[in-house]
Amino acid sequence: MTQLRITGGRIYDPANSVDGDVRDICIDDGRIVADVPASAPRLDARGMVVMPGGVDMHCHVASGSVNVARRLLPEDHAQHPATAPALDDTGMIPRSGSAGTIPTTFTTGYRYAGLGYTTVFDAAVAPLLARAAHSQFDDTPIVDGGFFVLLGNDDYLMRQIDAGEHERAREYAAWLLGATSAYAIKAVNPGGIDLWKRGVRGRTELDQALGSSRVTPRAILETLADTAIGLGLPHPLHLHCNNLGLPGNAATTLATMAALDGRRAHITHLQFHSYGGPPDGGWRSGAREIIAYVNAHENLSGDVGQVMFGSAATITADAPVEYLLHRSSGRKWANVDIELETGCGVVPHEYKERNAVAALQWAVGLELFLLSSDPWRVVLSTDHPNGGSFMSYPALIRLLMDRTYRDEQIKRVAPKLLVGSALADGLTREYTLGEIAIITRAGPARLLGLRDKGHLGIGADADVTVYMPDADAERMFATPRFVVKGGVLVVEEGELRRAPAGRRFHVRPPFDTAATRHVERHFEQYSTVQFANYPVGDLRDAPLPVGAR
Ligand SMILES: [Zn+2]
């Protein structure tokens, strides 16, 4: 079946200014088209809500650190077996697996598709582990995706900054993006992981010297933001700021956003970086200051990184954060330094309603959502599985859409730290279906620079999700009635029936080969890996074009 007409649904396609109009959506050969012949198969969507497939621009599903977390948490898997879905006869072997906070690869693909998500990006892959990340994506069916490659604590990059060789830094980033088949540049706690690996403990300041006074977190983020812009990447620098999760870190986040000085950048999981007051002044919300700054600066975008109550696994390249979390929670901990590139830490975590810090984190995320003035620039994430599983997105959507429900939940959480938060003052905003369509698909697609995702205009990828309206938004978004991925009906009457392979998004910016000879010498001197063995090689899918946008 290459053609399909979805008839009579209410369409929410904000990228094309369609907000609940009743019309047909036509599909031919995997793309949205203007019309199909009357004889084409039909899917009756009368009375239902039709949106583009969901786009998750920040989660952790395919990196080396995800596998470390899987190895650390066998009990989580044992408690959450996932049986193989009853797939139609499409030649695809259905796979069992396990779910819980870090599902296995096949289960990850099935469950995202079951929620109506069709595009998923892993936000942090160490270059050295890129090949393994691609292998994991190969085993994650249905969803299209890619990953961001970690560069914020990279030894070669920092040496070039020290030498004032900004051109060389840019050529290196271009080469590395292509060598790892990555999609964008990620910086996690720029400079802070390098300090951690040298044994430094404590906060990281923007102007802290990293060996040399020329190499500072500020210089790293300026270099990487300029590099992403200079290379014409579809997505700008994806930045996890310094001092994640620490009281008083809103000051660092504000200083970081100011340091970007008008450069385009995406600040990820804002919630974990929005704690107000002085560093030693205890916990309180700094959400108002952070979101006011983002609202006022169009060069910036963010995803929220909402905390949801329940079990989570914290997984990050930000190793020092995991050390602190392990010390404070007493839970088990894994740390893996990745030689010249980055770090990795994992600690399982439980966000409890009656825990004051967890309640504050939950409230801060909701404040950011409810005080954001531009849904196209502040989009939905839980930083899966750090703030909660992607499976909790429907519950989060209900919190945003249903004020009565939200107010009931506020009464259940520990009130101690909510004093002074805008949430405790009573925020009345309720997201509309159109706004939900922006923060879960149209917005992330636009921020990622994916022109054929997140909308239902002619020529778009035929990724469509059909929901049965329900006063309970959680129930509505948890169980789409139909999901079409690339023109294939993958969910029928709420059941996963087909699981085609997804495609990979990656870029390969041009670079000067003279610059890579310099990189090669660095490999010979310092790396355990041969330069020639480092690139992951060609993927089945061609790279996306880069250039001025
Ligand atoms: Zn993350």
Coordinates of C-alpha atoms and ligand atoms in Angstrom, one line a residue:
M1 CA 0.0 0.0 0.0
T2 CA 1.8 3.1 -1.2
Q3 CA -1.2 5.4 -1.3
L4 CA -3.6 6.4 1.5
R5 CA -6.2 9.0 2.1
I6 CA -6.9 9.9 5.8
T7 CA -10.4 11.3 5.7
G8 CA -12.3 13.8 7.8
G9 CA -9.9 14.3 10.7
R10 CA -9.3 17.5 12.6
I11 CA -5.9 18.6 11.5
Y12 CA -3.3 20.2 13.8
D13 CA -0.4 21.3 11.5
P14 CA 1.0 24.5 13.1
A15 CA 3.9 24.8 10.6
N16 CA 1.3 25.3 7.9
S17 CA -1.1 27.4 10.2
V18 CA -3.7 24.7 10.3
D19 CA -5.4 24.6 13.7
G20 CA -8.2 22.0 13.9
D21 CA -9.6 22.4 10.3
V22 CA -11.3 19.3 9.0
R23 CA -9.7 18.0 5.8
D24 CA -8.1 15.0 4.2
I25 CA -4.5 14.1 4.3
C26 CA -3.2 12.3 1.2
I27 CA -0.1 10.1 1.1
D28 CA 1.8 8.6 -1.9
D29 CA 5.0 6.7 -1.7
G30 CA 6.0 7.9 1.7
R31 CA 5.2 11.6 1.2
I32 CA 2.3 13.9 1.8
V33 CA 0.7 14.8 -1.6
A34 CA -2.1 17.1 -2.7
D35 CA -4.4 14.3 -3.8
V36 CA -4.6 10.6 -4.5
P37 CA -7.1 8.8 -6.8
A38 CA -10.6 8.0 -5.4
S39 CA -9.6 4.3 -5.6
A40 CA -6.8 4.8 -3.0
P41 CA -7.2 3.1 0.4
R42 CA -8.9 5.2 3.0
L43 CA -8.5 5.6 6.7
D44 CA -11.6 7.0 8.4
A45 CA -10.5 9.7 10.9
R46 CA -13.8 11.4 11.3
G47 CA -14.1 12.8 14.9
M48 CA -10.3 12.2 15.5
V49 CA -7.3 14.5 15.9
V50 CA -4.6 14.3 13.3
M51 CA -1.1 15.6 13.9
P52 CA 2.4 15.1 12.3
G53 CA 4.4 12.3 13.9
G54 CA 6.1 13.3 17.1
V55 CA 9.8 14.5 17.1
D56 CA 11.9 14.0 20.2
M57 CA 15.0 16.2 19.9
H58 CA 16.6 15.3 23.1
C59 CA 16.7 11.9 24.7
H60 CA 19.2 9.1 25.4
V61 CA 18.5 5.9 23.6
A62 CA 21.5 4.8 21.7
S63 CA 24.8 6.0 23.2
G64 CA 27.6 4.2 25.0
S65 CA 26.4 5.6 28.3
V66 CA 22.9 4.2 27.6
N67 CA 24.6 0.8 27.4
V68 CA 26.5 1.4 30.6
A69 CA 23.2 2.2 32.3
R70 CA 21.7 -1.0 30.9
R71 CA 24.5 -3.0 32.3
L72 CA 24.2 -1.2 35.7
L73 CA 20.5 -1.9 36.1
P74 CA 19.6 -5.5 35.4
E75 CA 17.0 -5.4 38.1
D76 CA 15.1 -2.7 36.2
H77 CA 15.0 -5.0 33.2
A78 CA 13.9 -8.0 35.2
Q79 CA 10.9 -6.0 36.6
H80 CA 9.8 -4.8 33.2
P81 CA 9.7 -7.6 30.6
A82 CA 8.4 -6.5 27.2
T83 CA 6.8 -9.1 25.0
A84 CA 7.2 -9.1 21.3
P85 CA 4.4 -7.2 19.5
A86 CA 2.0 -9.1 17.3
L87 CA 3.3 -7.7 14.0
D88 CA 1.5 -8.2 10.7
D89 CA 3.3 -10.5 8.2
T90 CA 5.8 -7.9 6.9
G91 CA 8.9 -10.0 7.0
M92 CA 10.0 -8.2 10.2
I93 CA 10.7 -10.5 13.1
P94 CA 9.0 -9.1 16.2
R95 CA 11.4 -8.9 19.2
S96 CA 10.9 -9.2 22.9
G97 CA 13.0 -7.1 25.2
S98 CA 12.6 -5.2 28.4
A99 CA 11.3 -1.8 29.2
G100 CA 11.6 0.1 32.5
T101 CA 13.7 3.3 32.6
I102 CA 16.1 2.2 29.8
P103 CA 14.3 0.0 27.3
T104 CA 16.2 -2.3 25.0
T105 CA 16.7 -1.1 21.4
F106 CA 13.7 -2.8 19.7
T107 CA 11.4 -2.0 22.6
T108 CA 12.5 1.6 22.4
G109 CA 11.4 1.8 18.7
Y110 CA 8.2 0.0 19.3
R111 CA 7.2 2.2 22.3
Y112 CA 8.1 5.5 20.7
A113 CA 6.0 4.6 17.6
G114 CA 3.2 3.4 19.9
L115 CA 3.1 6.9 21.4
G116 CA 3.0 8.5 17.9
Y117 CA 6.6 9.5 17.8
T118 CA 8.4 8.9 14.5
T119 CA 11.7 10.9 14.9
V120 CA 14.1 10.5 17.8
F121 CA 17.6 12.0 18.4
D122 CA 20.1 10.8 21.0
A123 CA 21.6 13.9 22.4
A124 CA 25.0 12.8 23.5
V125 CA 27.3 10.3 21.8
A126 CA 31.1 10.2 22.5
P127 CA 32.9 10.2 19.1
L128 CA 34.8 7.1 20.1
L129 CA 31.5 5.2 20.6
A130 CA 29.8 6.5 17.4
R131 CA 30.0 3.1 15.7
A132 CA 28.2 1.5 18.6
A133 CA 25.6 4.2 18.6
H134 CA 24.8 3.6 14.9
S135 CA 24.5 -0.2 15.7
Q136 CA 22.0 0.6 18.4
F137 CA 20.0 2.8 16.0
D138 CA 20.1 0.0 13.4
D139 CA 18.3 -2.1 16.0
T140 CA 15.8 0.6 16.9
P141 CA 12.9 0.1 14.5
I142 CA 10.4 2.5 13.0
V143 CA 11.8 5.8 14.2
D144 CA 14.1 8.0 12.1
G145 CA 16.9 9.5 14.1
G146 CA 20.4 10.5 14.6
F147 CA 22.7 11.8 17.3
F148 CA 24.7 14.8 18.5
V149 CA 28.4 14.3 19.0
L150 CA 30.2 15.4 22.2
L151 CA 32.8 18.1 21.7
G152 CA 32.8 20.3 24.8
N153 CA 35.7 18.6 26.5
D154 CA 37.6 17.3 23.6
D155 CA 41.4 17.3 24.0
Y156 CA 42.2 18.2 20.3
L157 CA 39.7 21.0 20.3
M158 CA 41.0 22.5 23.5
R159 CA 44.5 22.4 22.2
Q160 CA 43.4 24.4 19.1
I161 CA 41.7 26.9 21.3
D162 CA 44.9 27.2 23.3
A163 CA 46.9 27.8 20.2
G164 CA 44.4 30.4 18.8
E165 CA 43.8 28.1 15.9
H166 CA 40.1 28.7 15.4
E167 CA 40.1 27.6 11.8
R168 CA 41.7 24.3 12.7
A169 CA 39.1 23.8 15.4
R170 CA 36.3 24.3 12.9
E171 CA 38.0 21.9 10.3
Y172 CA 38.3 19.4 13.1
A173 CA 34.6 19.6 14.0
A174 CA 33.7 19.3 10.3
W175 CA 35.9 16.2 10.0
L176 CA 34.6 14.7 13.2
L177 CA 30.9 15.2 12.3
G178 CA 31.5 13.3 9.1
A179 CA 33.8 10.6 10.6
T180 CA 31.1 9.8 13.3
S181 CA 28.1 10.4 11.0
A182 CA 26.6 12.7 13.6
Y183 CA 23.9 15.3 13.1
A184 CA 24.9 18.2 15.4
I185 CA 27.5 19.4 17.9
K186 CA 26.8 18.8 21.6
A187 CA 28.7 20.4 24.5
V188 CA 28.1 19.0 27.9
N189 CA 29.5 21.0 30.9
P190 CA 32.1 22.6 28.6
G191 CA 35.5 22.2 30.3
G192 CA 34.0 20.8 33.5
I193 CA 34.4 17.2 32.5
D194 CA 38.1 17.8 31.6
L195 CA 38.5 19.3 35.1
W196 CA 36.8 16.3 36.7
K197 CA 39.2 13.9 34.9
R198 CA 42.1 15.9 36.3
G199 CA 40.7 15.4 39.8
V200 CA 39.2 18.9 40.3
R201 CA 35.9 18.8 42.3
G202 CA 33.4 21.6 42.6
R203 CA 31.6 24.1 40.5
T204 CA 32.9 25.2 37.1
E205 CA 33.0 28.9 36.3
L206 CA 32.8 30.3 32.8
D207 CA 36.2 31.9 33.0
Q208 CA 38.0 29.2 34.9
A209 CA 41.3 28.3 33.2
L210 CA 41.6 24.8 31.9
G211 CA 45.4 24.4 32.1
S212 CA 45.9 27.5 30.0
S213 CA 44.2 30.9 30.6
R214 CA 43.1 30.9 26.9
V215 CA 41.1 27.7 27.4
T216 CA 38.0 28.3 29.4
P217 CA 34.4 27.1 29.3
R218 CA 33.5 30.5 27.7
A219 CA 36.1 30.0 25.0
I220 CA 34.9 26.5 24.3
L221 CA 31.2 27.4 23.9
E222 CA 32.0 30.5 21.8
T223 CA 34.2 28.3 19.5
L224 CA 31.6 25.6 19.2
A225 CA 28.6 28.0 18.7
D226 CA 30.6 29.8 15.9
T227 CA 31.7 26.4 14.4
A228 CA 28.1 25.2 14.1
I229 CA 27.0 28.5 12.5
G230 CA 30.1 28.6 10.3
L231 CA 29.6 25.1 9.0
G232 CA 26.0 25.9 8.2
L233 CA 24.7 22.9 10.3
P234 CA 21.0 22.3 10.3
H235 CA 21.0 22.5 14.1
P236 CA 23.1 25.0 16.1
L237 CA 25.3 24.1 19.1
H238 CA 23.3 21.9 21.5
L239 CA 24.4 23.1 24.9
H240 CA 24.2 21.5 28.3
C241 CA 25.4 24.3 30.6
N242 CA 27.9 24.1 33.4
N243 CA 26.8 23.3 37.0
L244 CA 23.8 21.1 36.1
G245 CA 21.6 20.3 39.0
L246 CA 23.3 22.6 41.6
P247 CA 21.6 25.1 43.8
G248 CA 22.0 28.7 42.4
N249 CA 23.0 27.5 38.9
A250 CA 20.6 29.9 37.2
A251 CA 23.4 32.5 37.5
T252 CA 25.7 30.3 35.4
T253 CA 22.9 29.7 32.9
L254 CA 22.2 33.4 32.5
A255 CA 25.9 34.1 32.2
T256 CA 26.2 31.4 29.5
M257 CA 23.3 32.7 27.5
A258 CA 24.8 36.2 27.7
A259 CA 28.2 34.8 26.6
L260 CA 26.5 33.5 23.4
D261 CA 26.0 37.1 22.6
G262 CA 23.3 36.7 20.0
R263 CA 24.8 33.5 18.5
R264 CA 22.2 30.9 17.7
A265 CA 22.2 28.0 20.3
H266 CA 19.9 25.5 21.8
I267 CA 20.1 25.3 25.6
T268 CA 19.0 21.8 26.7
H269 CA 17.1 20.6 29.7
L270 CA 16.6 24.1 31.0
Q271 CA 14.9 22.8 34.1
F272 CA 18.1 21.3 35.5
H273 CA 19.8 24.7 35.1
S274 CA 17.1 27.0 36.6
Y275 CA 17.8 27.0 40.3
G276 CA 17.9 30.5 41.8
G277 CA 19.6 32.3 44.6
P278 CA 23.3 32.3 45.6
P279 CA 25.2 29.0 45.3
D280 CA 25.2 28.4 49.0
G281 CA 21.7 29.7 49.6
G282 CA 19.8 26.5 49.4
W283 CA 17.2 25.4 46.8
R284 CA 14.7 27.7 45.1
S285 CA 13.3 28.3 41.7
G286 CA 15.1 30.5 39.3
A287 CA 12.7 29.6 36.4
R288 CA 11.3 33.1 36.1
E289 CA 14.6 34.7 35.4
I290 CA 15.7 31.9 32.9
I291 CA 12.5 31.9 30.9
A292 CA 12.3 35.7 30.8
Y293 CA 15.8 35.7 29.2
V294 CA 14.9 33.0 26.7
N295 CA 11.7 34.7 25.8
A296 CA 13.5 38.0 25.1
H297 CA 16.3 36.4 23.0
E298 CA 15.3 34.9 19.7
N299 CA 18.7 33.5 19.0
L300 CA 18.1 31.0 21.8
S301 CA 15.9 27.9 22.0
G302 CA 15.5 25.2 24.6
D303 CA 13.9 22.0 25.7
V304 CA 12.6 21.8 29.2
G305 CA 13.8 18.5 30.6
Q306 CA 10.8 18.1 32.8
V307 CA 11.1 15.9 35.9
M308 CA 8.2 13.4 36.3
F309 CA 7.6 11.6 39.6
G310 CA 8.7 7.9 39.6
S311 CA 11.8 6.0 38.6
A312 CA 14.4 7.4 36.4
A313 CA 18.0 6.7 35.3
T314 CA 20.3 9.6 35.2
I315 CA 22.8 9.2 32.4
T316 CA 25.1 11.9 31.3
A317 CA 28.6 12.8 30.0
D318 CA 28.6 15.2 33.0
A319 CA 30.4 12.8 35.2
P320 CA 30.9 15.2 38.2
V321 CA 27.1 15.6 38.5
E322 CA 26.7 11.8 38.8
Y323 CA 29.4 11.7 41.5
L324 CA 27.5 14.3 43.6
L325 CA 24.2 12.5 43.0
H326 CA 25.7 9.2 44.1
R327 CA 27.1 10.8 47.2
S328 CA 23.8 12.4 48.1
S329 CA 21.5 9.5 47.3
G330 CA 23.6 6.6 48.1
R331 CA 22.5 4.8 45.0
K332 CA 24.9 2.8 42.9
W333 CA 27.1 4.6 40.4
A334 CA 29.1 4.0 37.2
N335 CA 31.8 6.3 35.9
V336 CA 33.6 5.9 32.6
D337 CA 36.1 8.5 31.5
I338 CA 36.4 8.4 27.7
E339 CA 40.0 9.0 27.0
L340 CA 40.6 12.2 25.0
E341 CA 37.0 13.1 24.5
T342 CA 34.5 13.2 27.4
G343 CA 33.2 11.4 30.4
C344 CA 30.1 9.3 31.4
G345 CA 28.3 8.7 34.6
V346 CA 25.2 6.8 35.5
V347 CA 23.1 6.7 38.8
P348 CA 19.6 5.4 39.1
H349 CA 17.2 7.9 40.7
E350 CA 13.7 8.1 42.1
Y351 CA 11.8 11.4 42.0
K352 CA 9.4 11.3 45.0
E353 CA 6.4 13.7 45.4
R354 CA 7.2 14.1 49.0
N355 CA 10.9 14.9 48.4
A356 CA 11.4 18.7 48.6
V357 CA 14.1 18.9 45.9
A358 CA 12.2 16.6 43.5
A359 CA 9.0 18.7 44.0
L360 CA 11.0 21.9 43.3
Q361 CA 12.5 20.4 40.1
W362 CA 9.0 19.3 39.0
A363 CA 7.6 22.8 39.6
V364 CA 10.5 24.5 37.9
G365 CA 9.9 22.5 34.7
L366 CA 6.2 23.4 34.7
E367 CA 7.0 27.1 35.4
L368 CA 9.3 27.1 32.3
F369 CA 6.5 25.6 30.1
L370 CA 3.8 27.9 31.5
L371 CA 5.8 31.1 31.3
S372 CA 7.3 30.5 27.9
S373 CA 6.0 33.0 25.4
D374 CA 7.1 31.1 22.3
P375 CA 6.3 27.4 22.0
W376 CA 8.4 27.2 18.8
R377 CA 11.5 27.9 20.9
V378 CA 10.8 26.0 24.2
V379 CA 9.8 22.4 23.5
L380 CA 8.9 19.3 25.4
S381 CA 11.5 16.9 26.8
T382 CA 12.1 14.9 30.0
D383 CA 15.7 14.4 29.0
H384 CA 14.7 10.7 28.8
P385 CA 15.5 8.8 31.0
N386 CA 17.0 11.5 33.2
G387 CA 13.9 13.4 34.3
G388 CA 11.6 10.5 33.5
S389 CA 10.9 8.1 30.7
F390 CA 9.6 9.2 27.3
M391 CA 6.6 7.0 28.3
S392 CA 5.6 9.8 30.7
Y393 CA 5.1 12.4 27.9
P394 CA 1.3 11.8 27.8
A395 CA 1.1 12.5 31.6
L396 CA 3.2 15.7 31.0
I397 CA 0.9 16.8 28.3
R398 CA -2.0 16.4 30.6
L399 CA -0.3 18.6 33.2
L400 CA 0.2 21.3 30.5
M401 CA -3.4 21.1 29.1
D402 CA -5.5 20.6 32.2
R403 CA -5.2 23.3 34.9
T404 CA -7.6 21.5 37.3
Y405 CA -5.6 18.3 37.2
R406 CA -2.4 20.3 37.6
D407 CA -3.7 22.1 40.7
E408 CA -4.6 18.8 42.2
Q409 CA -1.1 17.5 41.6
I410 CA 0.4 20.6 43.2
K411 CA -1.4 19.8 46.4
R412 CA 0.2 16.3 46.5
V413 CA 3.8 17.4 46.3
A414 CA 6.0 18.5 49.1
P415 CA 5.2 22.2 49.6
K416 CA 8.4 23.2 51.3
L417 CA 10.3 24.4 48.3
L418 CA 7.4 25.6 46.2
V419 CA 7.4 28.9 48.1
G420 CA 8.3 31.7 45.7
S421 CA 7.7 29.6 42.6
A422 CA 5.3 31.0 40.0
L423 CA 3.5 27.7 40.1
A424 CA 2.6 28.1 43.8
D425 CA 1.2 31.5 42.8
G426 CA -1.3 29.8 40.5
L427 CA -0.5 29.8 36.8
T428 CA -3.8 29.5 34.8
R429 CA -2.4 28.8 31.4
E430 CA -3.6 25.7 29.6
Y431 CA -1.8 24.5 26.4
T432 CA -4.1 24.1 23.4
L433 CA -3.9 21.1 21.1
G434 CA -2.2 23.4 18.5
E435 CA 0.5 24.4 21.1
I436 CA 1.0 20.7 22.0
A437 CA 1.5 20.0 18.3
I438 CA 4.2 22.7 18.3
I439 CA 6.1 21.6 21.4
T440 CA 6.1 17.9 20.4
R441 CA 6.6 17.9 16.7
A442 CA 6.5 21.2 14.7
G443 CA 8.9 23.0 17.0
P444 CA 11.5 20.4 17.5
A445 CA 11.5 19.6 13.7
R446 CA 12.1 23.3 13.0
L447 CA 14.8 23.7 15.7
L448 CA 16.6 20.6 14.2
G449 CA 16.4 22.1 10.7
L450 CA 14.4 19.0 9.4
R451 CA 12.4 20.5 6.6
D452 CA 10.4 17.3 5.9
K453 CA 9.5 16.5 9.5
G454 CA 7.0 17.9 12.0
H455 CA 4.4 19.1 9.4
L456 CA 1.8 17.8 7.0
G457 CA 2.5 20.1 4.0
I458 CA 3.0 18.7 0.5
G459 CA 6.3 17.0 0.2
A460 CA 6.7 16.3 3.9
D461 CA 7.5 12.8 5.1
A462 CA 4.2 10.9 5.6
D463 CA 4.6 10.6 9.4
V464 CA 1.1 11.1 10.8
T465 CA -0.5 10.3 14.2
V466 CA -4.2 10.0 14.7
Y467 CA -5.6 10.4 18.2
M468 CA -9.1 9.8 19.6
P469 CA -10.1 13.0 21.5
D470 CA -10.5 12.4 25.2
A471 CA -11.1 14.8 28.1
D472 CA -8.2 13.0 29.7
A473 CA -5.3 14.2 27.6
E474 CA -3.0 11.6 29.1
R475 CA -5.2 8.8 27.9
M476 CA -5.6 10.5 24.5
F477 CA -1.8 10.9 23.9
A478 CA -0.8 7.5 25.4
T479 CA -2.8 5.5 22.9
P480 CA -2.9 6.9 19.4
R481 CA -5.4 5.0 17.2
F482 CA -3.3 5.1 14.1
V483 CA 0.3 6.0 13.4
V484 CA 1.7 6.3 9.9
K485 CA 5.5 6.3 9.5
G486 CA 6.9 7.1 6.0
G487 CA 3.6 6.1 4.5
V488 CA 3.4 2.8 6.3
L489 CA 0.6 2.2 8.7
V490 CA 2.6 1.1 11.8
V491 CA -0.2 1.4 14.4
E492 CA -3.7 0.2 13.6
E493 CA -6.6 0.6 16.1
G494 CA -4.1 1.2 18.8
E495 CA -2.0 -1.9 18.1
L496 CA 1.6 -1.9 16.7
R497 CA 1.4 -3.9 13.5
R498 CA 4.4 -3.0 11.4
A499 CA 8.0 -2.1 12.2
P500 CA 9.9 -0.9 9.2
A501 CA 13.5 0.3 9.6
G502 CA 14.0 4.0 10.3
R503 CA 16.5 6.2 8.5
R504 CA 19.5 8.0 9.9
F505 CA 20.0 11.8 9.8
H506 CA 23.6 12.9 9.7
V507 CA 25.8 15.5 8.1
R508 CA 29.2 15.5 6.4
P509 CA 30.5 19.1 6.1
P510 CA 33.4 19.7 3.8
F511 CA 36.8 20.1 5.4
D512 CA 40.4 20.8 4.4
T513 CA 42.3 17.6 4.2
A514 CA 45.5 19.4 5.2
A515 CA 43.8 20.1 8.6
T516 CA 43.1 16.4 9.1
R517 CA 46.8 15.5 8.7
H518 CA 47.3 17.6 11.8
V519 CA 44.6 15.6 13.5
E520 CA 46.2 12.4 12.4
R521 CA 49.5 13.3 14.1
H522 CA 47.5 14.0 17.3
F523 CA 46.0 10.5 17.1
E524 CA 49.5 9.0 16.6
Q525 CA 50.7 10.7 19.7
Y526 CA 47.8 10.4 22.1
S527 CA 45.0 8.0 21.0
T528 CA 44.6 4.3 21.6
V529 CA 42.7 4.2 18.3
Q530 CA 44.3 4.4 14.8
F531 CA 43.2 7.5 12.9
A532 CA 42.3 5.3 9.9
N533 CA 40.1 3.0 12.0
Y534 CA 38.2 5.9 13.6
P535 CA 35.5 6.9 11.1
V536 CA 32.4 4.8 11.1
G537 CA 32.3 4.6 7.3
D538 CA 29.4 5.1 5.0
L539 CA 25.8 4.7 6.2
R540 CA 22.9 3.4 4.1
D541 CA 21.3 6.9 4.2
A542 CA 23.1 9.8 2.5
P543 CA 24.1 12.8 4.6
L544 CA 21.9 15.8 4.7
P545 CA 23.1 18.9 3.0
V546 CA 24.8 21.6 5.0
G547 CA 25.2 25.3 4.1
A548 CA 23.9 28.8 4.7
R549 CA 20.3 28.8 5.9
Ligands
ZN1 ZN 20.3 14.8 28.0

